Structure formats: C-alpha cells, structure tokens
Amino acid sequence: TEAQTSLRHAPSLFASTPPPAGLSCHLLPSPHPATRSALPVGLVQRTCEPPARRVLRPSVGSPLGELDPGFPVSFLRSTSSNRRRMECVVQGIIETQHVEALEVLLQGLSGVPKERVRVHELCLKSGPNLGVVPSEVRLLCDLAQSTPSWTIRHVGGAMRGAGAEQISVLVRTIVESKASKNVLHYFYTIGYKLDHELLKIGFAFRFQRGAQITVTVTSTNKMSKLHATDEAVPVTPGIQLVEITAPAAADNYNDVVSAVTAFCEYLAPLLHLSKPGNTTGIVPTAGSAAASLMSSGGVKTL
Amino acid sequence: MDAAAALGAAQAAGAPPPPGAAGEQQAAPRVERLSAGVQQQLNLEGMRARAVGLYKAISRILEDFDLIARTNPSASPKWYCLHHSSAPSCWPERILGQDVLGQFSMVSMELFSIVEDIKNVSKVFVVYPRNVNAENAAILPVMLSSKLLPEMEIEETTKRENLLSGITNLPVPTQIEKLKARIDMIGSACETAEKVIAEHRKSYGLGARQGTNLVPTLDKAQAAKIQEQENLLRAAVNYGEGLRVPGDQRQLHSSLPSHLVEVLPFGDGVQNFGDNSGVYPKNTSTFAPNSVNTQGNTIQASGGQLLGRPAPSPGAAGTPNFENVSTPPMPYANSPRSGTNMMNTPSPQQHLTPQQQRQKLMQASQQQQLHAQQQLRPSAAGMLAQNTIPQLQDLQGQAQQKLQVPGQQQMQYNQALSQQFQNRQMQAGRMQPGISQNQGNQLRSHLGQFAGAANSAMFTAAQASSNSQMMANMPGTMQSQTLLPQMQYGLSGGHPQRSHPSQMMTDQMYGMGTTNNTGMMGMQQQQQGVYGNMQAGAQNMQQGMVGLQNQTQNPNFPQQRQQNQQ
C-alpha cells in the first residue's frame, strides 16, 4: 500500500535534539541494532545539526513490540509530568480595547513579567490509513523565541459525570510534549493532513497561585494563504481570547480546580470565564473596570 | 402661658419658691395650692435641682470651649480620639474632645429625662390666654399651638432682620421678587455644583453615591453582534471552524515562513525544492517526496470529504463529551459582577466554598463508584454481547484515536521495562477479572481519565464488563510505579479460580476492545489467549492499529505472542 511504501522510504527522522537540562527522556528509544538493512544508505543518514544523532528507521513489518526503534521523532517529557495528564482550562473573551487593562491587572496579580506569545498552531488530522475515525493532533510552533520550538499537543476528552458538571472548569486529558522540528514532516509522512492552522499572537503570564496557572491572552489570526504567517488577519478583530490553564493530575484536580476558580474571581470585573464550550458574552462592567485600571489616579490619597 | 413662663423662670432664675403654687398665689388673691398628689408627682424641687445641675454642666463645657478658642485660636477641638497626635499643644483638645463626648451623652440624657418628667404633669397646667376678644378668638388656638418660645421668637426676628435688611423699605411685592431672585440664584449654583461632582465621579469611576448602580447595559444589537463574534472566535480556536482552506486553495503561493522552511522540504508545492536540496541527498529527492506529495494531495482532496463527517473531529465528538456542560449550575467560572464593586475583592463562589465543592465532588464521585460497581456484576455478558457489534461498527472509537499518541509513547516505555514486569503484568492480567470491588476506588481515578477517552456507551460497557479492560488500558498509560502496587494488590486480592470462567469474558472483551486502541496497547503484554480472538477480529485490529504498523498484521501476531510468552 501507499502508506507502507511511504513508511519504508521515508527519510529517517531522528531523535535529534538532545534533551534540555532538567528533563529526563524516558522515551528516547535505545538505538536499534540495524538488523534490517532494507533501506538504502542514502536515506539513512539524514544530516541534521546536533551531534547526538540516532539513526532510526521505521522497521517494516515490525509488530507492536518493536515499535521502539521505529520511533523517529523524539518526545521529551519531564519526569514530574508523568502523572499529569490533565489540564484545567477556562476560556473567556475580552474586547480588544480592554486588553491593556487586563494586562495591567494580570501583571499586578501575578507579579511575573509577561511573556510574548506568538504561536503557529497547526492542527493535523489523520488520514484513512490510520483508522476509520481520524484523530487530531496539534503542533504548536513557538515563534517568540529566536529558534522556533515545536510542541505536540493532543487534546483528550473532558472529564464527565455529575462531578464534572458541578465544577465550572473544564478538566480534560492532555498530552503535551516537546518535539524536534521534524515533527511536522513526520506527521505528514505517516499520513496526517493539515486540517487548519492559526496564529496566536499575544502575551501570557505563568505563575504559581495554588497551582501552576498560565493565563494567555491572544488574538487569533487566520491565514488565507497556506502557512503565510506574515499575512495573518484576526478572525475577530474586536475580540481576543483569554485562556487560563493549569496542569493537573487525576488525584489533585480538585485542588487545581479550586485554585483556578479562585483566581478567576479576580478577573470577574473584566471578563467572564467559562468552559470552552460555553459562550459567555462580555461583561458590562468591563469598561469602567478598565478605565479604573488604566487611570493613573488609581493611587489617590483619601 | 403662665406655666411656661413659670417654668422658664424656674429654669433660668432658679427661684426657690415652688413656682406653680407661687405663680398662682401671686396672680390670684385666693390661696390655691396644687393638690398634694400633683405636687409630689411634679417634685418641683427635685426638678429644679436637676435643671440647675444640667445648666451648670453645659455652661462648664462652654467655658472649656472658650478656653480653647482663646488659647489656640486656630485649633478646633477634634472630636475623635487622636492617637497619633502627640504634640502637646493639642493635648487639651484631645482630652477635651474625649471628655466632652463622654459628658455629652450624660448631658443629653439628663435633659431628656427632665423634659419627660415635665411632660407627665403638664396636663395639670393650662395655658390661659389673657387677652381674648372677638377678633382673635377664632385663630387663637392656632396661635397658641404654634407659639414660639421666647428664645425662638428672638431668633426669628433676628433672622428676619438679616434677610430683609436691605429691602425692608421697599414695597412688599418687590421684596417678594427680590427674595425669589435670591432663591433662584442659590438653586442654580447648587445645580452646577451637582453636575461638576457627577462628572468627576464618572471620570473616576466611582459611580453614583445614591446607590443606584449605573451599569451600562448593552443594547440588543450590540450584544448580538458580540455574541456572534464570540462564537466565531471560540469555534475557530477550539474546533477550527472557519479556518479550513479547501484543498484546491492550498497551494503555496508565497514562500514558507522561516520556521517551516527547513521542516517542510517541499511543502505543497515545488517552490522550495531548491532550498532543501542540501538537506536531502539528491539521489533520493525525486523519489520519496513525490510520493508523499501526491499521496498527500490526493488524500487531502478526499480528506475534505472525510472531515465533512459530523463524527470524526474530536471537537465535534467533544460535544457529546461536553453534554454535561450544556446546563451547568455555574455558567461562569467566576461570578458575574453587577455593580460598582471593583477590583481585588473576589466575591465568594456562588454558594459553595472550595471545601464544600470538594465534598460535593467526592460525593458525586462516590455515587459514581457505587453505580459502576453495581453495574459490575449483573449482565456483564449481556452487555458484552450487545456492545460487541455496535462497538465494532459504530465509529465512535474516539478513544483509540485519542490515545494513539500517548499509546505510542507508552508502547515505547513499556518495552523498556524488564521482562519480569511483563510477566507480572501477564499474571495480573489474568487476575484482573477477579479484582474485588474495593479496588474500584483505586481505579476510579483511572476511569476518570478514560471517561473522556471513551464515549458514554463504551464507558458504561467497560464498567460493566469489569475492570479488566480498564486494567488492560492501565499498562498502556500508567507508569510502573503506580502500576505495580495495584497489580500486586490485584494478585493478592484476586481469586484464582475465577480466572477460567472469566477467561472467556476477557476474550470477548478483548474482542470488543479491538476497536479500542488502548486495549490493544495493553494486550500486547497480556494474556496470550487473547490472540486467538484477535485473529478473528483482525479486521478491527487493523483499524485500531496505530499507523506505525502496516496493514497486514496477522503475520505479526506470532511475533507478539512469542514476545509475551517469554
């Protein structure tokens, strides 16, 4: 089949980037003894920068048991996140005119400097060779740094049940992993297709407040031409998206949920936050709240 | 009038003789005495004494004020306790302030009690007008009732003189006009002052002081527009609606951005061909990428159809997962603000403290556990039979796709484990059907994870079909540290004799679980008897397999079996 052929002849992608300090690579496969030399030499040695290069080939006909060496892309995860497969997330919208005020508020609440966010998000869907029902994988390329870094993100289903209904925060399984920059090519090779892409530009605050909370305020942009990140236009010019996420594990998600909701209360004058599926509308007090935040007379002597 | 004058005389002058009787005696030659009862009740002497004492206290206070005013003309006695003013000059003020406040209550109480006592006996005395004639007989009662005290009379005359000082010589209508003009001027000045204050209040965001919350409400059209925009944005971010470019328009018109230049050697077009020639060895450049490209293009075109299905996208399938949020009790994660209560005062959670919420959650989860455990026993087989077919055909196997990526990672990881662990897993796998109910608690957290992974039908089926399938999933997703204790517990708590009758169950379940990719993950390390079933369900296995494998999988089974039998 075509997929098989492409697998056979795909250039061997690699575990190229050595793990950053502090992360342990549980998943880096051990070098596979090259018992199968079905591939021509020219395909094996793909030149890439880092010296710690592991040449791996997708083994043709390898069963589940031998998938280890066939794994061409490195997935790096930290040990602490082994159990943390979930995240608590809420979303809200804010008018673009009030974003500055929100930044002021977040700066005050968090006490950390803001980070610029410029992420090119590519959403890939698997093709028919990978199953009847397509799966979705999101690749995030962080363009804010000098060297772009890639992350794979798989969004799982949300927690359900009576307990989930009670809490106003969405708790869902998530798998996130840094990846080498070949990840896009790799997914294309194994049959994923680009479903949609978007560019998120904004800022984020990461801080610890009962839980490791990340508040991201971004303007979501779409690209009319493929991959044209320079020509991205906002999907909704007047409204930006605010997303608050916090990683959680199955045993501590209650605490994380309460930490997130407690923090959300501080933002109540400016915006409503809810689970990603729910619409919220804007807050009527946003204008006056923003005005009071932006006014320099905030420190009046009484 | 007599009594009032008499009482006034008693208070002011403090004349010793009982004024009531004395007044009467002086006015009329007849010797009249108040009745003994009234005299006792009135207790005029006592009353006089009290009045005198009150008078003295008030005059003393006034003297102190005068003293302060004379010694320190700029100061004003501060009426509140000044703890922080340590200057000696203001000590007398401070002390006086406290003093006066302390005495004020006593003074006012004393006055009040005196007035009350007098009221009690005032009905005995009657105001007797002296000068009554036909002229004023009609309005005399009114005049009597509104007669001012002498002091008040004096006050009024002085005020009148001040007011009409400049215009008393003019005729009355003119006086009236002038007074009206004065009133209007004062009125307009008040209005402008009010306006200025309101403006400043608005600009500083203080809101109206009167308590009416001036919350700007959006008109319907604006709210609708914003809602529409919001839906667009949320759909775009969460589900990618509105961002999908049709396949024919996906040609790369401009050059790739820098972060994609190296990554996509050929993109969807051939414009970057030359750029990446250094990356690929040239002898293969014509071969591999073209196949990828053409394949990509053709599949993309058909992918549009594939994606047009309502079920596939996890976002769309996420909506059944989101069904629980359609009517949440708390639509907002933070409680909406209604008024002028501004920053940094978080209002409490709607009516649940975090502790209560947790308790509620625990209760809810406990109820879930009970429910699931009840489902554990009865009709497990029945559900299996029912669910095998739908599971195979129903393309709701989101779980397999969702867990593909983590499954891949887990496969790697598990391969790195020792053989002993694999053996242990195998044995534990056999024990799994026999796990007692009290392990359901431990599994609940894992089930919670998988609640999202499986849709509702599969979830309940998995629950009903005992935990072995979930346990099968566990090796696929759990780490060894968390897994081992549970496995051991399963070993100790399990009933060996149940393994055989449950063997059939597991076989069937694994037959069902072939559509569940995570079941596949676990299966590779567990019971080898499963593979017999897997042969039968090879078709489903193909579907469930991660794309890392090729399509013909039956030949792989013996290899798998060999591995796991070690």
XYZ file of C-alpha atoms in Angstrom, chain B residues 3-566:
564
model
C -46.964 77.745 83.324
C -44.456 78.146 80.580
C -43.329 81.419 81.969
C -43.235 79.937 85.401
C -41.170 77.030 84.315
C -38.926 79.233 82.358
C -38.463 81.305 85.389
C -37.686 78.238 87.405
C -35.035 77.100 84.993
C -33.450 80.376 84.331
C -33.546 82.069 87.597
C -33.805 79.192 89.894
C -36.214 80.960 92.176
C -36.595 78.998 95.318
C -40.348 79.006 95.936
C -42.344 76.353 94.175
C -43.222 78.239 91.028
C -46.525 76.673 90.295
C -48.045 77.459 93.565
C -46.267 80.725 93.823
C -47.471 81.842 90.435
C -50.964 81.003 91.332
C -50.693 82.755 94.612
C -49.300 85.874 93.138
C -51.810 86.039 90.345
C -54.929 85.485 92.431
C -55.636 86.599 95.953
C -57.060 83.225 96.703
C -54.584 80.902 98.157
C -54.503 77.974 95.941
C -52.265 75.051 96.308
C -51.596 72.332 93.939
C -53.059 69.196 95.034
C -50.694 67.206 97.115
C -50.555 64.432 94.609
C -49.541 66.629 91.755
C -47.052 68.400 93.831
C -45.493 65.189 94.774
C -45.520 63.936 91.281
C -44.068 67.020 89.879
C -41.454 67.181 92.546
C -40.587 70.625 91.558
C -37.711 70.975 93.863
C -36.038 67.970 92.557
C -36.788 69.096 89.091
C -35.286 72.407 89.765
C -32.197 70.859 91.187
C -31.732 68.761 88.192
C -32.303 71.605 85.874
C -29.784 73.653 87.722
C -27.235 70.893 87.580
C -27.732 70.486 83.876
C -27.356 74.129 83.338
C -24.130 74.197 85.217
C -22.698 71.261 83.288
C -23.476 72.822 79.963
C -22.043 76.135 80.980
C -18.869 74.449 82.139
C -18.436 72.773 78.784
C -18.983 76.012 77.028
C -16.364 77.613 79.191
C -13.859 74.990 78.197
C -14.551 75.603 74.575
C -13.999 79.246 75.113
C -10.721 78.498 76.773
C -9.511 76.528 73.841
C -10.693 79.064 71.421
C -8.828 81.740 73.282
C -5.568 79.877 73.818
C -5.313 78.244 70.472
C -7.363 80.147 68.030
C -6.501 78.037 65.010
C -7.324 74.731 66.534
C -10.644 73.101 66.546
C -11.382 70.536 69.128
C -11.070 67.272 67.460
C -13.983 65.124 68.137
C -12.286 61.828 67.558
C -9.517 60.224 69.501
C -6.221 61.278 68.098
C -3.873 58.536 68.939
C -1.209 59.776 66.680
C -1.170 63.400 67.627
C 1.472 63.688 70.215
C 2.045 67.422 70.114
C 1.476 68.935 73.490
C -0.486 71.767 72.048
C -3.281 69.555 71.071
C -3.429 67.593 74.238
C -6.094 69.757 75.792
C -8.102 69.433 72.646
C -7.703 65.758 72.606
C -8.551 65.392 76.181
C -11.370 67.840 75.880
C -12.736 66.120 72.887
C -12.908 62.854 74.663
C -14.216 64.481 77.748
C -16.920 66.367 76.058
C -18.024 63.359 74.175
C -18.206 61.447 77.361
C -20.184 64.115 79.060
C -22.360 64.825 76.135
C -24.280 61.657 76.489
C -24.882 62.271 80.124
C -25.975 65.789 79.483
C -28.372 64.822 76.801
C -29.789 62.039 78.894
C -30.349 64.349 81.767
C -32.129 66.858 79.610
C -34.273 64.239 78.106
C -35.327 62.876 81.433
C -36.211 66.330 82.706
C -38.343 67.050 79.718
C -40.081 63.744 80.079
C -40.915 64.373 83.660
C -42.343 67.710 82.936
C -44.435 66.316 80.170
C -46.024 63.978 82.603
C -47.510 66.731 84.665
C -48.037 69.351 82.050
C -51.606 68.369 81.644
C -52.281 69.802 85.012
C -51.355 73.181 83.806
C -53.302 75.040 81.235
C -52.247 77.858 79.091
C -54.674 80.619 79.818
C -54.638 83.428 77.396
C -55.078 86.802 78.909
C -56.123 88.797 76.022
C -59.086 87.291 74.286
C -61.535 89.256 72.262
C -63.764 88.643 69.365
C -61.046 89.436 66.935
C -58.585 86.763 67.687
C -60.879 84.204 69.236
C -61.047 82.185 66.078
C -57.353 81.869 65.418
C -56.293 81.796 68.991
C -55.966 78.033 69.231
C -53.740 78.009 66.198
C -51.636 80.731 67.562
C -51.384 79.009 70.836
C -50.326 75.771 69.341
C -47.678 77.386 67.223
C -46.481 79.902 69.700
C -42.789 80.010 69.820
C -40.809 80.019 72.912
C -39.312 83.341 73.747
C -35.905 82.314 72.613
C -37.250 81.125 69.355
C -39.109 84.334 68.902
C -35.944 86.272 69.309
C -34.178 84.079 66.849
C -36.780 84.541 64.242
C -36.790 88.253 64.499
C -33.062 88.443 64.123
C -33.120 86.225 61.094
C -35.830 88.238 59.524
C -33.851 91.368 60.053
C -30.818 89.838 58.397
C -32.752 88.700 55.482
C -34.663 91.806 54.803
C -32.011 94.187 55.853
C -31.611 95.780 52.509
C -35.110 95.770 51.258
C -37.423 96.455 54.130
C -38.029 99.900 52.845
C -39.377 98.640 49.518
C -42.956 97.634 48.943
C -43.817 94.094 49.717
C -44.155 92.713 46.170
C -40.711 93.982 45.378
C -39.429 92.330 48.459
C -41.001 89.120 47.308
C -39.383 89.399 43.931
C -36.002 90.050 45.326
C -36.289 87.107 47.601
C -37.321 84.905 44.706
C -34.340 86.011 42.685
C -32.095 85.199 45.548
C -33.597 81.737 45.805
C -33.130 81.118 42.100
C -29.539 82.113 42.205
C -28.849 79.752 45.013
C -30.722 76.988 43.205
C -28.703 77.347 40.022
C -25.473 77.367 41.937
C -26.478 74.094 43.560
C -27.262 72.529 40.235
C -23.948 73.381 38.677
C -22.173 72.056 41.701
C -24.063 68.805 41.389
C -23.123 68.499 37.751
C -19.489 69.030 38.408
C -19.492 66.449 41.142
C -21.258 63.894 38.965
C -18.801 64.413 36.137
C -15.890 63.881 38.374
C -17.472 60.821 39.819
C -17.902 59.309 36.403
C -14.427 60.050 35.287
C -13.000 58.417 38.338
C -15.321 55.506 38.071
C -16.766 55.943 41.493
C -20.314 55.570 40.489
C -23.284 57.261 41.945
C -23.326 57.640 45.617
C -27.003 57.359 45.860
C -26.780 53.620 45.462
C -28.229 53.337 42.000
C -25.781 51.242 40.041
C -25.198 52.904 36.740
C -24.250 49.750 34.943
C -24.139 50.383 31.256
C -26.283 47.842 29.569
C -25.651 46.761 26.048
C -28.416 47.167 23.643
C -29.641 44.086 21.953
C -27.999 44.650 18.618
C -24.613 45.204 20.131
C -24.940 42.194 22.357
C -25.957 40.062 19.436
C -23.018 41.222 17.400
C -20.645 40.477 20.169
C -22.161 37.088 20.716
C -21.730 36.306 17.080
C -18.126 37.351 17.147
C -17.552 35.353 20.245
C -18.989 32.223 18.719
C -16.771 32.699 15.726
C -13.723 33.049 17.867
C -14.452 30.152 20.130
C -15.269 27.890 17.257
C -12.106 28.876 15.489
C -9.878 28.312 18.447
C -11.415 25.147 19.761
C -12.632 23.395 16.686
C -11.033 25.134 13.796
C -14.248 26.302 12.246
C -13.798 28.914 9.642
C -10.141 28.265 9.272
C -10.213 25.380 6.884
C -8.976 26.204 3.477
C -10.333 23.975 0.756
C -7.878 21.634 -0.801
C -7.688 23.372 -4.103
C -6.695 26.582 -2.464
C -3.963 25.029 -0.501
C -1.286 25.738 -2.965
C 1.630 27.509 -1.520
C 1.595 30.876 -3.121
C 4.299 32.563 -1.197
C 7.442 31.307 0.366
C 7.277 29.478 3.614
C 7.954 31.261 6.823
C 11.307 30.645 8.330
C 10.254 28.090 10.850
C 8.770 25.918 8.194
C 11.394 26.275 5.563
C 13.591 23.580 6.924
C 10.776 21.484 8.146
C 8.752 21.143 5.030
C 11.222 20.390 2.355
C 8.704 20.621 -0.361
C 5.614 21.919 1.252
C 2.744 21.527 -1.037
C 4.423 22.998 -3.980
C 7.748 22.851 -5.643
C 8.913 26.311 -4.900
C 11.166 25.299 -2.112
C 12.596 22.448 -3.911
C 15.842 24.050 -4.472
C 16.147 25.342 -0.971
C 16.214 21.955 0.547
C 18.356 20.230 -1.894
C 21.126 20.458 0.577
C 19.089 18.683 3.150
C 18.278 15.651 1.177
C 20.717 13.629 -0.766
C 19.956 14.272 -4.309
C 19.528 10.782 -5.460
C 16.511 10.330 -3.350
C 14.946 13.678 -3.738
C 12.917 12.757 -6.702
C 11.645 9.607 -5.235
C 10.388 9.907 -1.749
C 8.906 13.343 -1.574
C 6.932 12.989 -4.700
C 5.211 10.010 -3.381
C 4.485 11.832 -0.247
C 3.285 14.820 -2.105
C 0.997 13.098 -4.465
C -0.289 10.997 -1.740
C -0.742 13.996 0.398
C -2.546 15.864 -2.289
C -4.860 13.111 -3.213
C -5.644 12.294 0.303
C -6.147 15.887 1.069
C -8.747 16.147 -1.545
C -10.562 13.233 -0.147
C -9.794 14.363 3.321
C -12.211 17.093 2.813
C -14.918 14.577 2.489
C -13.629 12.653 5.360
C -13.628 15.652 7.526
C -17.046 16.579 6.468
C -18.446 13.893 8.611
C -20.023 15.045 11.762
C -18.498 12.458 13.978
C -14.796 12.468 13.334
C -13.306 15.603 14.674
C -12.577 15.339 18.330
C -14.044 18.732 18.670
C -17.311 17.580 17.295
C -17.095 14.420 19.229
C -16.120 16.586 22.058
C -19.580 17.994 22.074
C -21.074 14.784 23.301
C -18.368 14.914 25.821
C -19.457 18.378 26.599
C -23.004 17.396 27.055
C -22.639 17.703 30.718
C -21.796 21.342 30.386
C -24.864 22.291 28.478
C -26.656 23.265 31.637
C -24.100 23.734 34.302
C -25.195 25.174 37.561
C -22.452 27.738 37.310
C -22.210 29.052 33.805
C -19.223 31.193 34.626
C -16.095 30.160 36.344
C -16.166 33.499 38.118
C -19.291 35.047 39.474
C -20.515 37.931 37.373
C -20.143 41.382 38.737
C -23.209 43.501 38.716
C -22.210 46.768 40.114
C -19.516 49.078 41.077
C -17.663 46.644 43.205
C -14.357 46.787 41.532
C -11.069 45.093 41.619
C -9.398 42.849 44.055
C -12.390 41.898 46.020
C -13.216 38.454 44.823
C -16.729 37.614 45.567
C -17.156 34.202 47.056
C -18.034 31.241 44.969
C -21.645 31.201 44.300
C -22.600 29.371 47.326
C -20.030 26.715 47.628
C -16.744 27.157 49.306
C -13.950 25.146 47.775
C -14.229 22.692 50.594
C -17.858 22.215 50.023
C -17.253 21.862 46.372
C -14.747 19.196 47.002
C -17.095 17.415 49.239
C -19.753 17.592 46.667
C -17.382 16.282 44.110
C -16.378 13.452 46.326
C -19.946 12.603 46.967
C -20.660 12.668 43.331
C -17.703 10.507 42.558
C -18.678 8.108 45.283
C -22.059 7.831 43.809
C -20.481 7.143 40.531
C -18.414 4.447 42.056
C -21.371 2.792 43.604
C -23.221 2.924 40.380
C -20.384 1.499 38.465
C -19.845 -1.233 40.931
C -23.429 -2.142 40.799
C -23.133 -2.430 37.137
C -20.151 -4.575 37.535
C -21.906 -7.752 38.418
C -25.128 -8.093 36.620
C -25.467 -8.702 32.978
C -21.884 -8.228 32.156
C -22.051 -10.800 29.496
C -25.233 -9.407 28.175
C -23.749 -6.049 27.739
C -20.772 -7.545 26.138
C -22.825 -9.253 23.566
C -24.771 -6.163 22.913
C -21.821 -3.989 22.706
C -19.530 -6.051 20.683
C -21.323 -5.467 17.494
C -22.073 -1.822 17.979
C -18.588 -1.204 19.063
C -17.225 -2.784 16.036
C -19.402 -0.976 13.682
C -20.053 2.180 15.490
C -17.381 4.587 14.642
C -17.300 6.155 17.959
C -13.976 4.743 18.787
C -12.598 8.082 19.560
C -10.706 6.576 22.362
C -8.453 4.736 20.079
C -7.603 7.783 18.143
C -7.333 9.970 21.090
C -4.963 7.682 22.764
C -2.948 6.919 19.771
C -0.283 9.344 20.510
C 0.079 8.586 24.150
C -0.244 4.961 23.316
C 2.712 5.191 21.074
C 4.729 6.696 23.757
C 3.627 4.155 26.217
C 4.493 1.343 23.985
C 7.977 2.550 23.894
C 8.105 2.906 27.554
C 6.755 -0.450 28.318
C 9.174 -2.047 26.035
C 11.912 -0.582 28.072
C 10.701 -2.378 31.164
C 12.095 -5.603 32.354
C 10.793 -8.987 31.422
C 9.823 -9.621 34.954
C 7.484 -6.782 34.868
C 5.951 -8.147 31.760
C 5.430 -11.414 33.398
C 3.895 -9.807 36.326
C 1.628 -7.907 34.116
C 0.599 -11.030 32.408
C -0.322 -12.680 35.607
C -2.046 -9.654 36.846
C -3.892 -9.506 33.644
C -5.327 -12.827 34.381
C -6.252 -11.748 37.780
C -7.967 -8.695 36.681
C -11.427 -10.046 36.294
C -11.251 -11.217 39.814
C -10.458 -7.935 41.323
C -12.659 -7.219 44.229
C -14.916 -4.318 44.325
C -12.936 -2.307 46.713
C -10.393 -1.820 44.087
C -12.884 0.149 42.217
C -11.826 3.088 44.261
C -8.322 2.891 43.016
C -9.462 2.502 39.545
C -11.832 5.356 39.743
C -9.141 7.853 39.081
C -8.080 5.953 36.024
C -11.601 5.620 34.925
C -11.901 9.288 35.352
C -9.126 9.658 32.895
C -10.757 7.417 30.494
C -14.114 8.873 30.913
C -13.078 11.390 28.429
C -11.379 8.921 26.245
C -14.387 6.734 25.713
C -17.809 7.812 24.839
C -20.671 7.047 27.082
C -21.695 3.713 25.653
C -18.261 2.367 25.694
C -17.633 3.688 29.083
C -20.576 2.014 30.681
C -19.829 -1.127 28.787
C -16.331 -1.062 30.031
C -17.542 -0.517 33.512
C -19.980 -3.297 33.281
C -17.554 -5.626 31.762
C -15.470 -5.418 34.880
C -12.290 -3.615 35.191
C -10.147 -5.855 33.205
C -10.368 -3.780 30.131
C -9.520 -0.749 32.057
C -6.782 -2.612 33.671
C -5.673 -3.553 30.269
C -5.511 0.041 29.459
C -3.625 0.834 32.508
C -0.339 -0.639 31.464
C -0.722 1.338 28.396
C -0.912 4.545 30.248
C 0.230 4.168 33.752
C 3.756 4.292 34.865
C 5.345 1.423 36.557
C 5.444 2.943 39.973
C 1.765 3.427 40.162
C 1.041 0.265 38.392
C 2.972 -2.171 40.456
C 1.185 -1.707 43.738
C -2.107 -2.113 42.078
C -1.002 -5.115 40.244
C 0.174 -6.664 43.411
C -2.998 -5.857 45.085
C -4.788 -7.479 42.302
C -2.706 -10.504 42.768
C -3.404 -10.757 46.393
C -6.993 -9.875 46.228
C -7.864 -11.891 43.241
C -9.487 -15.236 43.178
C -7.573 -17.688 41.116
C -10.482 -19.903 40.475
C -12.213 -17.147 38.701
C -9.684 -16.878 36.071
C -11.144 -19.548 33.958
C -14.706 -18.501 33.681
C -13.534 -15.004 33.285
C -11.158 -16.005 30.642
C -13.992 -16.169 28.266
C -15.103 -12.821 29.366
C -11.765 -11.306 28.789
C -11.573 -12.886 25.439
C -14.819 -11.398 24.495
C -13.864 -8.148 25.924
C -10.711 -8.063 24.048
C -12.689 -8.861 21.054
C -14.678 -5.844 21.808
C -11.677 -3.959 22.741
C -10.067 -4.332 19.439
C -11.798 -1.243 18.409
C -10.288 0.420 21.371
C -6.742 1.050 20.612
C -5.778 1.310 24.203
C -6.995 -2.158 24.666
C -4.527 -3.029 22.047
C -1.823 -1.383 23.967
C -2.350 -3.468 26.970
C -2.994 -6.606 25.114
C 0.406 -6.896 23.798
C 1.665 -7.634 27.193
C -1.094 -9.755 28.467
C -2.888 -12.917 28.009
C -1.896 -14.856 25.059
C -5.231 -16.461 24.790
C -6.448 -13.216 23.532
C -4.693 -13.556 20.323
C -6.968 -16.282 19.265
C -9.672 -13.761 19.330
C -7.565 -11.239 17.742
C -7.255 -13.346 14.718
C -10.945 -13.264 14.397
C -11.011 -9.600 14.896
C -8.084 -8.913 12.722
C -10.049 -6.578 10.646
C -10.772 -4.433 13.613
C -7.255 -4.665 14.696
C -6.204 -3.181 11.503
C -8.427 -0.328 12.097
C -7.284 0.078 15.578
C -3.636 -0.174 14.892
C -1.559 2.857 15.009
C -0.256 3.848 11.698
C 3.167 2.766 12.574
C 2.277 -0.691 11.532
C 1.438 -1.838 8.157
C -1.783 -3.235 7.033
C -1.126 -6.919 7.142
C -0.993 -7.729 10.720
C -1.739 -11.321 11.068
C 1.802 -12.291 10.460
C 2.736 -10.134 13.358
C 0.719 -11.971 15.844
C 3.009 -14.878 16.256
C 5.757 -12.464 16.924
C 3.712 -10.768 19.524
C 2.831 -13.959 21.072
C 6.383 -15.033 21.231
C 7.358 -11.891 22.884
C 4.791 -12.061 25.519
C 5.316 -15.592 26.289
C 8.792 -15.053 27.446
